[in-house]
């Protein structure tokens, strides 16, 4: 690791893994030399990539073995196709078998439409594998702060993780801004209003309502440190935890179900000047969030 | 078939299932046993308000020690697309619903999804596809995204998509395509008793997630099973 600050947002999948894990500890599974490309993109005359947009393997963090995956948001928007999804499914099944923690760097628009049915089932298989790994005692830590955000089925997988670490750029949502606008009109959702999109789906809002657990700066070192801390938290997924999540999500609707805008929710949380949140530097925001945010500890 | 017709064919010995808006909740008698029933009906979208009511009931089932199966009737649109739902964290609500279904299964309740109408995208993943076994009735019409929307997003002409859909089951909407990629275990025969078909299904215990293996055997997903298996084996070396 160098002292030069590395932007998580700008980094590629392999750079993110290199920044996360101990030096020279990463061993990739089904690497690009195997050329396991999508069998479907050629139908659309689209170029394939030798890793199908996701890098998975084994590594160590502080000497402790972990499994790690990173999506490449620059290839097909990090979307889940058949091969891409199966690599993550296999890794999570290994986590269950070995009782080993997993770190996933999400960067995805969701299902890859050119292989939509395969991608959709892959999401369902991954969610099941995440839940089963957690029930077997493994932690599944999600990192979100890439170009593509974490949309569609990616948002649902993220919601199954033990801990979510986000930066301001880490947008988490199901329907993307353009999809809502296309289907429901610009009055419902103006996808070009960047400020609106980010305060509705961005990392700060998700942190404040409990949709994400840890807020970090757009800095690879900060993501690594937060991942280390998350891997030290209690593991598991059981009825008590999901009952707590049920209560947490019911409470959110009761408190904020009529809020027209994120700033109204932030004010409702007790933040005196919610308009200042979007421009707040990461450290200051994290301090403020720690004081006012809804926590999802042991309730995710 | 309507939900009432389906329930009558499934449970001739009786059922107490009530509708609350587009959702169904109740229980039914099957042979000597009991089946928990929930439903998301009417082709309605699944937003936070629907998801949280379904998950509340599934958690109750998960917490009961009757080991009775849970049948989930599904006819929905996609996830509800709105500013409010996304503002309040729809991804968490849908993930939570899926997790409660997976928990119920882990606690000994078979979870059976019965897709009898539509379902799409995130709603499909959080309901039908989160069940341990998914079956469908003829005429069910699952989809990830309709072809016109897909044409817009992929910037490909719809005529081209329609042409390519004939050659591969991997992207286009429709029951047959979801069957071929392994997402739907079986399509039931509406000419026979649905109760008999459910009883037969419950008689066979299920071991693990076999959807990729099924998808390979049916020619819809040639690579997924082999790749997942290889990674599992490599990681354990």
Coordinates of C-alpha atoms in Angstrom, one line a residue:
Chain A
X1 CA 0.0 0.0 0.0
X2 CA 1.2 3.5 -0.8
X3 CA 0.5 6.8 0.9
X4 CA -1.2 8.1 -2.3
X5 CA -4.9 8.3 -1.8
X6 CA -6.7 6.0 -4.2
X7 CA -10.3 6.8 -5.2
X8 CA -12.5 3.8 -4.8
X9 CA -14.9 5.3 -7.3
X10 CA -12.2 5.5 -10.0
X11 CA -10.6 2.2 -9.3
X12 CA -11.2 -1.0 -11.2
X13 CA -12.2 -4.4 -9.7
X14 CA -8.6 -5.7 -9.5
X15 CA -7.4 -2.4 -8.0
X16 CA -10.1 -2.6 -5.4
X17 CA -9.1 -6.1 -4.4
X18 CA -5.4 -5.1 -4.3
X19 CA -6.3 -2.3 -2.0
X20 CA -8.5 -4.4 0.3
X21 CA -6.4 -7.5 1.0
X22 CA -2.9 -8.2 2.2
X23 CA -0.1 -7.8 -0.3
X24 CA 0.3 -10.9 -2.6
X25 CA -2.4 -12.8 -0.7
X26 CA -4.9 -12.9 -3.5
X27 CA -5.5 -16.1 -5.5
X28 CA -8.1 -15.8 -8.2
X29 CA -10.6 -18.5 -9.1
X30 CA -11.4 -19.0 -12.8
X31 CA -9.2 -16.1 -13.8
X32 CA -9.1 -14.4 -17.2
X33 CA -6.6 -16.9 -18.5
X34 CA -9.4 -19.4 -18.5
X35 CA -11.4 -17.1 -20.8
X36 CA -14.8 -18.1 -19.3
X37 CA -16.7 -15.6 -21.2
X38 CA -20.5 -15.1 -21.5
X39 CA -21.9 -17.6 -23.9
X40 CA -24.7 -15.2 -24.7
X41 CA -23.3 -11.7 -25.6
X42 CA -22.2 -12.9 -29.0
X43 CA -25.9 -13.3 -29.9
X44 CA -26.0 -9.5 -29.7
X45 CA -22.6 -9.0 -31.4
X46 CA -21.4 -7.6 -28.1
X47 CA -17.7 -8.0 -27.0
X48 CA -17.1 -10.4 -24.1
X49 CA -14.6 -10.0 -21.3
X50 CA -12.4 -12.8 -20.1
X51 CA -13.6 -12.5 -16.5
X52 CA -17.2 -11.6 -17.4
X53 CA -17.0 -8.5 -15.3
X54 CA -16.3 -10.0 -11.9
X55 CA -13.1 -11.1 -10.1
X56 CA -13.4 -13.7 -7.3
X57 CA -10.9 -15.6 -5.2
X58 CA -9.3 -16.2 -1.9
X59 CA -7.1 -13.8 0.0
X60 CA -6.2 -12.6 3.5
X61 CA -6.9 -9.5 5.5
X62 CA -4.5 -9.0 8.4
X63 CA -3.5 -12.6 7.9
X64 CA -7.0 -14.0 8.3
X65 CA -8.3 -15.9 5.3
X66 CA -11.3 -14.4 3.5
X67 CA -13.1 -14.8 0.2
X68 CA -13.3 -11.8 -2.0
X69 CA -15.3 -10.6 -5.0
X70 CA -15.2 -7.4 -7.0
X71 CA -17.5 -6.4 -9.8
X72 CA -16.2 -4.4 -12.8
X73 CA -18.6 -1.5 -13.3
X74 CA -16.9 -0.6 -16.6
X75 CA -17.9 -3.9 -18.3
X76 CA -21.6 -4.0 -19.1
X77 CA -22.3 -1.8 -16.1
X78 CA -21.2 -4.5 -13.7
X79 CA -24.4 -6.4 -14.6
X80 CA -25.2 -10.0 -13.6
X81 CA -25.1 -12.4 -16.5
X82 CA -24.8 -16.2 -16.3
X83 CA -21.1 -16.6 -15.8
X84 CA -20.7 -13.4 -13.7
X85 CA -23.5 -14.6 -11.3
X86 CA -22.3 -18.2 -11.1
X87 CA -18.8 -17.0 -10.0
X88 CA -20.3 -15.2 -7.0
X89 CA -22.7 -18.0 -6.2
X90 CA -19.8 -20.5 -6.1
X91 CA -17.8 -18.2 -3.9
X92 CA -20.7 -17.8 -1.4
X93 CA -21.3 -21.6 -1.4
X94 CA -17.6 -21.9 -0.5
X95 CA -18.1 -19.4 2.3
X96 CA -20.8 -21.6 3.7
X97 CA -18.8 -24.8 3.3
X98 CA -15.6 -23.3 4.9
X99 CA -17.3 -21.0 7.4
X100 CA -15.2 -18.2 5.9
X101 CA -16.1 -14.5 5.6
X102 CA -16.7 -12.9 2.3
X103 CA -16.1 -9.3 1.1
X104 CA -18.0 -8.2 -2.0
X105 CA -17.2 -4.9 -3.8
X106 CA -20.5 -4.2 -5.6
X107 CA -20.5 -2.1 -8.8
X108 CA -23.6 -3.0 -10.7
X109 CA -26.7 -1.8 -12.6
X110 CA -28.4 -5.1 -11.8
X111 CA -29.4 -7.9 -14.2
X112 CA -27.7 -7.9 -17.6
X113 CA -30.6 -7.6 -19.9
X114 CA -29.0 -9.4 -22.8
X115 CA -29.1 -12.5 -20.6
X116 CA -31.9 -11.3 -18.4
X117 CA -33.4 -14.7 -17.4
X118 CA -30.0 -16.2 -16.5
X119 CA -29.1 -13.0 -14.6
X120 CA -32.4 -12.9 -12.7
X121 CA -32.1 -16.5 -11.5
X122 CA -28.4 -15.8 -10.7
X123 CA -29.5 -13.0 -8.3
X124 CA -31.9 -15.4 -6.6
X125 CA -29.2 -18.1 -6.3
X126 CA -26.8 -15.5 -4.9
X127 CA -29.3 -14.2 -2.3
X128 CA -30.0 -17.7 -1.1
X129 CA -26.2 -18.4 -1.0
X130 CA -25.6 -15.2 1.0
X131 CA -28.3 -16.1 3.5
X132 CA -27.1 -19.7 3.9
X133 CA -23.5 -18.6 4.3
X134 CA -24.6 -16.2 7.1
X135 CA -26.7 -18.8 8.8
X136 CA -23.6 -21.0 8.8
X137 CA -21.7 -18.3 10.6
X138 CA -19.9 -16.5 7.8
X139 CA -20.0 -12.7 7.5
X140 CA -20.8 -11.2 4.1
X141 CA -19.6 -7.6 3.9
X142 CA -20.7 -5.4 1.0
X143 CA -18.7 -2.4 -0.2
X144 CA -20.6 0.1 -2.3
X145 CA -19.0 3.2 -3.9
X146 CA -18.4 2.5 -7.6
X147 CA -19.5 4.1 -10.8
X148 CA -22.5 1.9 -11.4
X149 CA -23.7 2.1 -7.8
X150 CA -25.7 -0.9 -6.6
X151 CA -29.0 -1.2 -8.5
X152 CA -31.7 -3.7 -9.3
X153 CA -31.0 -7.2 -8.1
X154 CA -27.6 -5.9 -6.8
X155 CA -29.6 -3.8 -4.3
X156 CA -31.4 -6.9 -3.2
X157 CA -28.2 -8.9 -2.7
X158 CA -26.8 -5.9 -0.7
X159 CA -29.8 -6.0 1.5
X160 CA -28.9 -9.6 2.4
X161 CA -25.4 -8.8 3.5
X162 CA -24.3 -8.6 7.2
X163 CA -22.7 -5.2 6.9
X164 CA -22.8 -2.5 4.2
X165 CA -20.0 0.0 3.8
X166 CA -20.8 3.0 1.5
X167 CA -19.3 6.2 0.3
X168 CA -21.3 9.2 -0.9
X169 CA -21.1 7.8 -4.4
X170 CA -22.6 4.5 -3.2
X171 CA -26.1 4.6 -4.6
X172 CA -28.3 1.7 -3.5
X173 CA -31.7 1.2 -5.1
X174 CA -33.9 -1.2 -6.9
X175 CA -35.3 0.7 -9.8
X176 CA -32.8 3.0 -11.4
X177 CA -33.6 6.7 -11.9
X178 CA -34.1 6.3 -15.7
X179 CA -36.3 3.3 -15.3
X180 CA -38.6 5.1 -12.9
X181 CA -38.7 8.2 -15.1
X182 CA -39.4 6.1 -18.3
X183 CA -42.2 4.2 -16.6
X184 CA -43.8 6.8 -14.4
X185 CA -42.8 10.1 -15.8
X186 CA -40.4 12.9 -15.0
X187 CA -42.9 14.4 -12.4
X188 CA -42.4 11.2 -10.4
X189 CA -38.7 11.0 -10.8
X190 CA -36.4 13.4 -12.6
X191 CA -33.3 11.3 -13.5
X192 CA -31.4 14.3 -14.7
X193 CA -31.7 16.1 -11.3
X194 CA -28.4 14.8 -9.9
X195 CA -28.8 16.3 -6.5
X196 CA -32.3 14.7 -6.2
X197 CA -31.0 11.3 -7.3
X198 CA -28.1 11.3 -4.9
X199 CA -30.1 12.5 -1.8
X200 CA -32.7 9.9 -2.6
X201 CA -30.4 6.9 -3.3
X202 CA -26.9 8.0 -2.3
X203 CA -24.7 6.7 0.4
X204 CA -25.4 9.6 2.9
X205 CA -29.2 9.0 2.8
X206 CA -28.8 5.2 3.1
X207 CA -26.5 5.7 6.1
X208 CA -28.9 8.0 7.8
X209 CA -31.9 5.7 7.5
X210 CA -30.0 2.5 8.3
X211 CA -29.8 1.2 4.8
X212 CA -26.1 1.1 5.1
X213 CA -24.0 0.7 8.2
X214 CA -20.7 2.5 7.8
X215 CA -20.0 5.7 5.8
X216 CA -16.5 6.3 4.5
X217 CA -14.7 8.7 2.3
X218 CA -14.1 7.8 -1.4
X219 CA -10.8 6.3 -0.5
X220 CA -9.6 2.7 -0.9
X221 CA -7.8 2.8 2.5
X222 CA -11.0 3.9 4.2
X223 CA -12.9 1.0 2.6
X224 CA -10.2 -1.4 3.8
X225 CA -10.3 -0.1 7.4
X226 CA -14.1 -0.3 7.5
X227 CA -14.0 -3.8 6.1
X228 CA -11.6 -4.9 8.8
X229 CA -13.9 -3.5 11.5
X230 CA -16.9 -5.2 9.9
X231 CA -15.1 -8.5 9.8
X232 CA -14.7 -8.3 13.6
X233 CA -18.4 -7.8 14.2
X234 CA -20.7 -10.7 15.4
X235 CA -21.8 -13.1 12.7
X236 CA -25.1 -14.9 12.0
X237 CA -28.6 -14.6 10.6
X238 CA -31.5 -15.8 12.7
X239 CA -35.1 -15.2 13.6
X240 CA -34.2 -12.6 16.3
X241 CA -32.2 -10.6 13.7
X242 CA -35.0 -10.7 11.1
X243 CA -37.6 -9.8 13.7
X244 CA -35.5 -6.8 14.6
X245 CA -35.3 -5.9 11.0
X246 CA -39.0 -6.3 10.6
X247 CA -39.5 -3.8 13.5
X248 CA -36.9 -1.5 12.1
X249 CA -38.5 -1.4 8.7
X250 CA -42.0 -1.0 10.1
X251 CA -40.8 1.9 12.2
X252 CA -39.3 3.6 9.2
X253 CA -42.6 3.6 7.3
X254 CA -44.4 4.8 10.4
X255 CA -42.0 7.7 11.0
X256 CA -41.2 8.7 7.5
X257 CA -43.8 7.1 5.2
X258 CA -45.2 10.5 4.3
X259 CA -41.9 12.4 3.9
X260 CA -41.8 14.0 0.5
X261 CA -38.1 14.3 0.3
X262 CA -34.9 13.0 1.9
X263 CA -34.3 16.3 3.6
X264 CA -37.6 15.9 5.4
X265 CA -36.5 12.6 6.7
X266 CA -33.1 14.0 7.8
X267 CA -34.9 16.8 9.7
X268 CA -37.2 14.2 11.3
X269 CA -34.1 12.4 12.5
X270 CA -33.2 15.6 14.4
X271 CA -30.7 17.1 12.1
X272 CA -31.0 20.9 12.4
X273 CA -29.7 21.8 8.9
X274 CA -30.5 19.0 6.5
X275 CA -29.8 21.2 3.5
X276 CA -26.1 21.2 4.5
X277 CA -25.8 17.4 4.3
X278 CA -25.1 17.0 0.5
X279 CA -22.0 19.3 0.6
X280 CA -20.7 18.0 3.9
X281 CA -17.2 16.4 3.9
X282 CA -17.1 12.7 4.7
X283 CA -15.5 13.0 8.2
X284 CA -18.0 15.7 9.4
X285 CA -20.9 13.8 7.9
X286 CA -19.8 10.5 9.6
X287 CA -19.7 12.3 13.0
X288 CA -23.2 13.8 12.4
X289 CA -24.6 10.5 11.2
X290 CA -23.2 8.6 14.2
X291 CA -25.3 11.0 16.4
X292 CA -28.6 11.0 14.5
X293 CA -28.8 8.0 12.2
X294 CA -31.1 5.0 12.5
X295 CA -28.9 2.0 13.2
X296 CA -29.3 -1.5 11.6
X297 CA -27.0 -3.2 14.1
X298 CA -28.1 -6.8 14.6
X299 CA -31.2 -6.0 12.4
X300 CA -30.1 -6.8 8.9
Chain B
X1 CA -57.5 -19.3 -12.9
X2 CA -58.5 -17.0 -10.1
X3 CA -56.9 -17.3 -6.7
X4 CA -60.3 -18.7 -5.4
X5 CA -60.4 -21.4 -8.1
X6 CA -56.7 -22.3 -7.5
X7 CA -57.3 -22.6 -3.7
X8 CA -60.4 -24.7 -4.3
X9 CA -58.5 -27.1 -6.5
X10 CA -55.5 -27.2 -4.2
X11 CA -57.4 -27.6 -1.0
X12 CA -60.8 -29.4 -1.5
X13 CA -60.8 -30.3 2.2
X14 CA -61.1 -26.6 3.1
X15 CA -59.1 -23.4 3.4
X16 CA -59.4 -20.3 5.4
X17 CA -57.6 -17.7 3.3
X18 CA -58.7 -14.1 3.3
X19 CA -57.7 -11.3 1.1
X20 CA -56.5 -8.0 2.3
X21 CA -56.3 -5.7 -0.7
X22 CA -54.1 -7.6 -3.2
X23 CA -52.5 -9.8 -0.5
X24 CA -53.7 -13.2 0.8
X25 CA -53.2 -14.6 4.2
X26 CA -54.4 -17.9 5.8
X27 CA -54.1 -21.6 6.1
X28 CA -55.5 -24.7 4.4
X29 CA -55.9 -28.4 4.9
X30 CA -54.0 -30.8 2.7
X31 CA -54.5 -34.5 3.4
X32 CA -53.8 -35.0 7.1
X33 CA -51.8 -31.8 7.4
X34 CA -51.9 -28.0 7.3
X35 CA -50.4 -25.6 4.8
X36 CA -49.8 -21.9 5.5
X37 CA -50.9 -19.7 2.6
X38 CA -49.8 -16.2 1.6
X39 CA -50.4 -14.5 -1.7
X40 CA -49.5 -11.4 -3.7
X41 CA -52.3 -11.2 -6.3
X42 CA -54.0 -8.9 -8.8
X43 CA -51.0 -8.2 -10.9
X44 CA -50.1 -5.5 -8.5
X45 CA -46.6 -4.0 -8.0
X46 CA -44.8 -4.9 -4.8
X47 CA -43.7 -1.8 -2.8
X48 CA -42.6 -1.3 0.7
X49 CA -46.1 -1.5 2.1
X50 CA -46.9 -4.9 0.5
X51 CA -43.4 -6.4 1.2
X52 CA -43.5 -5.5 5.0
X53 CA -46.9 -7.1 5.5
X54 CA -45.9 -10.3 3.7
X55 CA -42.6 -10.5 5.6
X56 CA -44.5 -10.0 8.9
X57 CA -46.6 -13.1 8.2
X58 CA -43.7 -15.2 6.9
X59 CA -41.8 -14.4 10.1
X60 CA -44.8 -15.7 12.1
X61 CA -44.7 -18.9 10.0
X62 CA -40.9 -19.2 10.5
X63 CA -41.4 -18.9 14.3
X64 CA -44.1 -21.6 14.5
X65 CA -43.0 -25.1 15.3
X66 CA -45.6 -26.9 13.1
X67 CA -43.1 -27.6 10.3
X68 CA -46.0 -27.0 7.9
X69 CA -45.2 -25.9 4.4
X70 CA -45.8 -22.3 3.2
X71 CA -47.5 -21.9 -0.2
X72 CA -47.0 -18.5 -1.8
X73 CA -49.4 -17.6 -4.6
X74 CA -47.8 -15.0 -7.0
X75 CA -49.4 -12.8 -9.6
X76 CA -47.6 -9.4 -9.4
X77 CA -46.2 -6.7 -11.6
X78 CA -42.6 -5.6 -11.0
X79 CA -41.4 -3.9 -7.8
X80 CA -43.3 -0.6 -7.3
X81 CA -41.5 2.1 -9.2
X82 CA -41.8 5.3 -7.2
X83 CA -39.9 8.0 -5.6
X84 CA -41.4 7.2 -2.2
X85 CA -40.5 3.5 -2.3
X86 CA -36.9 4.1 -3.3
X87 CA -36.6 7.0 -0.8
X88 CA -37.6 4.7 2.0
X89 CA -35.3 1.9 0.9
X90 CA -37.3 -0.6 -1.2
X91 CA -34.2 -2.8 -1.7
X92 CA -34.1 -3.5 2.0
X93 CA -37.8 -4.4 2.2
X94 CA -37.5 -6.8 -0.8
X95 CA -34.3 -8.3 0.6
X96 CA -36.0 -8.7 4.0
X97 CA -39.0 -10.5 2.5
X98 CA -36.6 -12.9 0.7
X99 CA -34.6 -13.4 3.9
X100 CA -37.8 -14.3 5.9
X101 CA -38.7 -16.9 3.2
X102 CA -35.2 -18.3 3.4
X103 CA -35.4 -18.3 7.2
X104 CA -38.7 -20.1 7.2
X105 CA -37.3 -22.8 5.0
X106 CA -34.2 -23.1 7.2
X107 CA -36.5 -23.5 10.2
X108 CA -38.2 -26.5 8.6
X109 CA -41.0 -25.1 6.5
X110 CA -41.0 -26.1 2.9
X111 CA -41.6 -22.9 0.9
X112 CA -43.5 -23.4 -2.4
X113 CA -44.0 -20.5 -4.8
X114 CA -47.0 -20.9 -7.2
X115 CA -46.8 -18.5 -10.1
X116 CA -50.2 -18.3 -11.7
X117 CA -50.0 -14.8 -13.3
X118 CA -47.3 -12.3 -13.9
X119 CA -44.2 -11.3 -11.9
X120 CA -41.3 -9.2 -12.9
X121 CA -37.9 -8.0 -11.9
X122 CA -37.3 -7.3 -8.2
X123 CA -40.8 -8.4 -7.2
X124 CA -40.2 -11.8 -8.9
X125 CA -36.9 -12.2 -7.1
X126 CA -38.3 -11.3 -3.6
X127 CA -41.4 -13.5 -3.9
X128 CA -41.5 -16.5 -6.2
X129 CA -37.7 -16.9 -6.7
X130 CA -37.1 -16.8 -3.0
X131 CA -39.1 -19.9 -2.4
X132 CA -37.4 -23.3 -2.1
X133 CA -39.4 -24.7 -5.0
X134 CA -41.2 -22.6 -7.7
X135 CA -43.9 -24.1 -9.8
X136 CA -46.2 -22.4 -12.3
X137 CA -49.5 -22.8 -14.0
X138 CA -49.8 -22.6 -17.8
X139 CA -50.3 -19.1 -18.8
X140 CA -48.1 -17.6 -16.1
X141 CA -46.0 -14.9 -17.6
X142 CA -42.8 -14.1 -15.7
X143 CA -40.4 -11.5 -17.0
X144 CA -37.4 -9.5 -16.1
X145 CA -38.3 -6.7 -18.3
X146 CA -40.8 -6.4 -21.2
X147 CA -39.3 -6.4 -24.7
X148 CA -40.2 -2.7 -25.5
X149 CA -38.4 -1.5 -22.3
X150 CA -35.5 -3.8 -23.1
X151 CA -35.2 -2.4 -26.6
X152 CA -35.0 1.1 -25.1
X153 CA -32.4 0.2 -22.5
X154 CA -30.2 -1.9 -24.8
X155 CA -30.8 0.5 -27.7
X156 CA -31.6 -2.5 -30.0
X157 CA -34.6 -2.5 -32.3
X158 CA -37.5 -4.5 -31.0
X159 CA -37.7 -6.5 -34.2
X160 CA -34.2 -7.7 -33.6
X161 CA -35.0 -8.7 -30.1
X162 CA -38.1 -10.6 -31.2
X163 CA -36.0 -12.4 -33.8
X164 CA -33.2 -13.3 -31.4
X165 CA -35.8 -14.4 -28.7
X166 CA -36.7 -17.3 -31.0
X167 CA -33.1 -18.6 -30.9
X168 CA -32.4 -18.5 -27.2
X169 CA -34.4 -18.7 -23.9
X170 CA -31.8 -16.6 -22.1
X171 CA -33.3 -13.1 -22.2
X172 CA -36.9 -12.9 -23.5
X173 CA -39.9 -12.9 -21.2
X174 CA -42.2 -15.9 -20.8
X175 CA -42.8 -19.1 -18.9
X176 CA -41.1 -21.5 -21.3
X177 CA -37.9 -19.4 -21.1
X178 CA -37.9 -19.3 -17.3
X179 CA -38.5 -23.0 -17.2
X180 CA -35.5 -23.6 -19.5
X181 CA -33.1 -21.6 -17.5
X182 CA -34.1 -23.6 -14.4
X183 CA -36.0 -20.9 -12.6
X184 CA -39.2 -22.8 -12.5
X185 CA -39.1 -26.4 -11.4
X186 CA -42.3 -27.6 -13.0
X187 CA -45.5 -26.4 -14.7
X188 CA -48.6 -28.0 -13.3
X189 CA -51.5 -29.5 -15.3
X190 CA -54.7 -27.6 -14.6
X191 CA -56.7 -30.5 -15.9
X192 CA -55.7 -32.5 -12.8
X193 CA -56.2 -31.8 -9.1
X194 CA -53.7 -29.1 -8.0
X195 CA -53.9 -30.6 -4.5
X196 CA -52.6 -33.9 -5.8
X197 CA -49.7 -32.2 -7.6
X198 CA -48.8 -30.3 -4.5
X199 CA -49.0 -33.4 -2.4
X200 CA -46.7 -35.2 -4.9
X201 CA -44.2 -32.3 -4.8
X202 CA -44.1 -32.2 -1.0
X203 CA -43.5 -36.0 -0.9
X204 CA -40.1 -35.4 -2.5
X205 CA -37.6 -33.7 -0.2
X206 CA -35.5 -31.1 -1.7
X207 CA -31.7 -30.9 -1.3
X208 CA -30.0 -27.7 -2.1
X209 CA -30.4 -25.2 -4.8
X210 CA -30.5 -27.2 -8.0
X211 CA -31.7 -24.4 -10.4
X212 CA -28.4 -24.1 -12.2
X213 CA -28.2 -27.9 -12.7
X214 CA -31.7 -28.0 -14.0
X215 CA -31.0 -25.0 -16.3
X216 CA -28.1 -26.9 -17.7
X217 CA -30.0 -30.0 -18.3
X218 CA -32.8 -28.1 -20.0
X219 CA -30.3 -26.2 -22.2
X220 CA -31.1 -22.7 -21.0
X221 CA -28.0 -22.1 -18.9
X222 CA -25.0 -24.0 -20.2
X223 CA -22.3 -22.7 -17.9
X224 CA -23.7 -21.6 -14.5
X225 CA -23.7 -25.0 -12.6
X226 CA -20.2 -26.0 -13.8
X227 CA -18.7 -22.6 -12.9
X228 CA -20.3 -22.4 -9.4
X229 CA -19.2 -26.0 -8.7
X230 CA -15.7 -25.4 -9.8
X231 CA -15.3 -22.4 -7.6
X232 CA -16.7 -24.2 -4.7
X233 CA -14.3 -27.1 -5.2
X234 CA -11.3 -24.8 -5.8
X235 CA -11.9 -22.8 -2.7
X236 CA -12.0 -26.0 -0.6
X237 CA -8.6 -27.2 -1.8

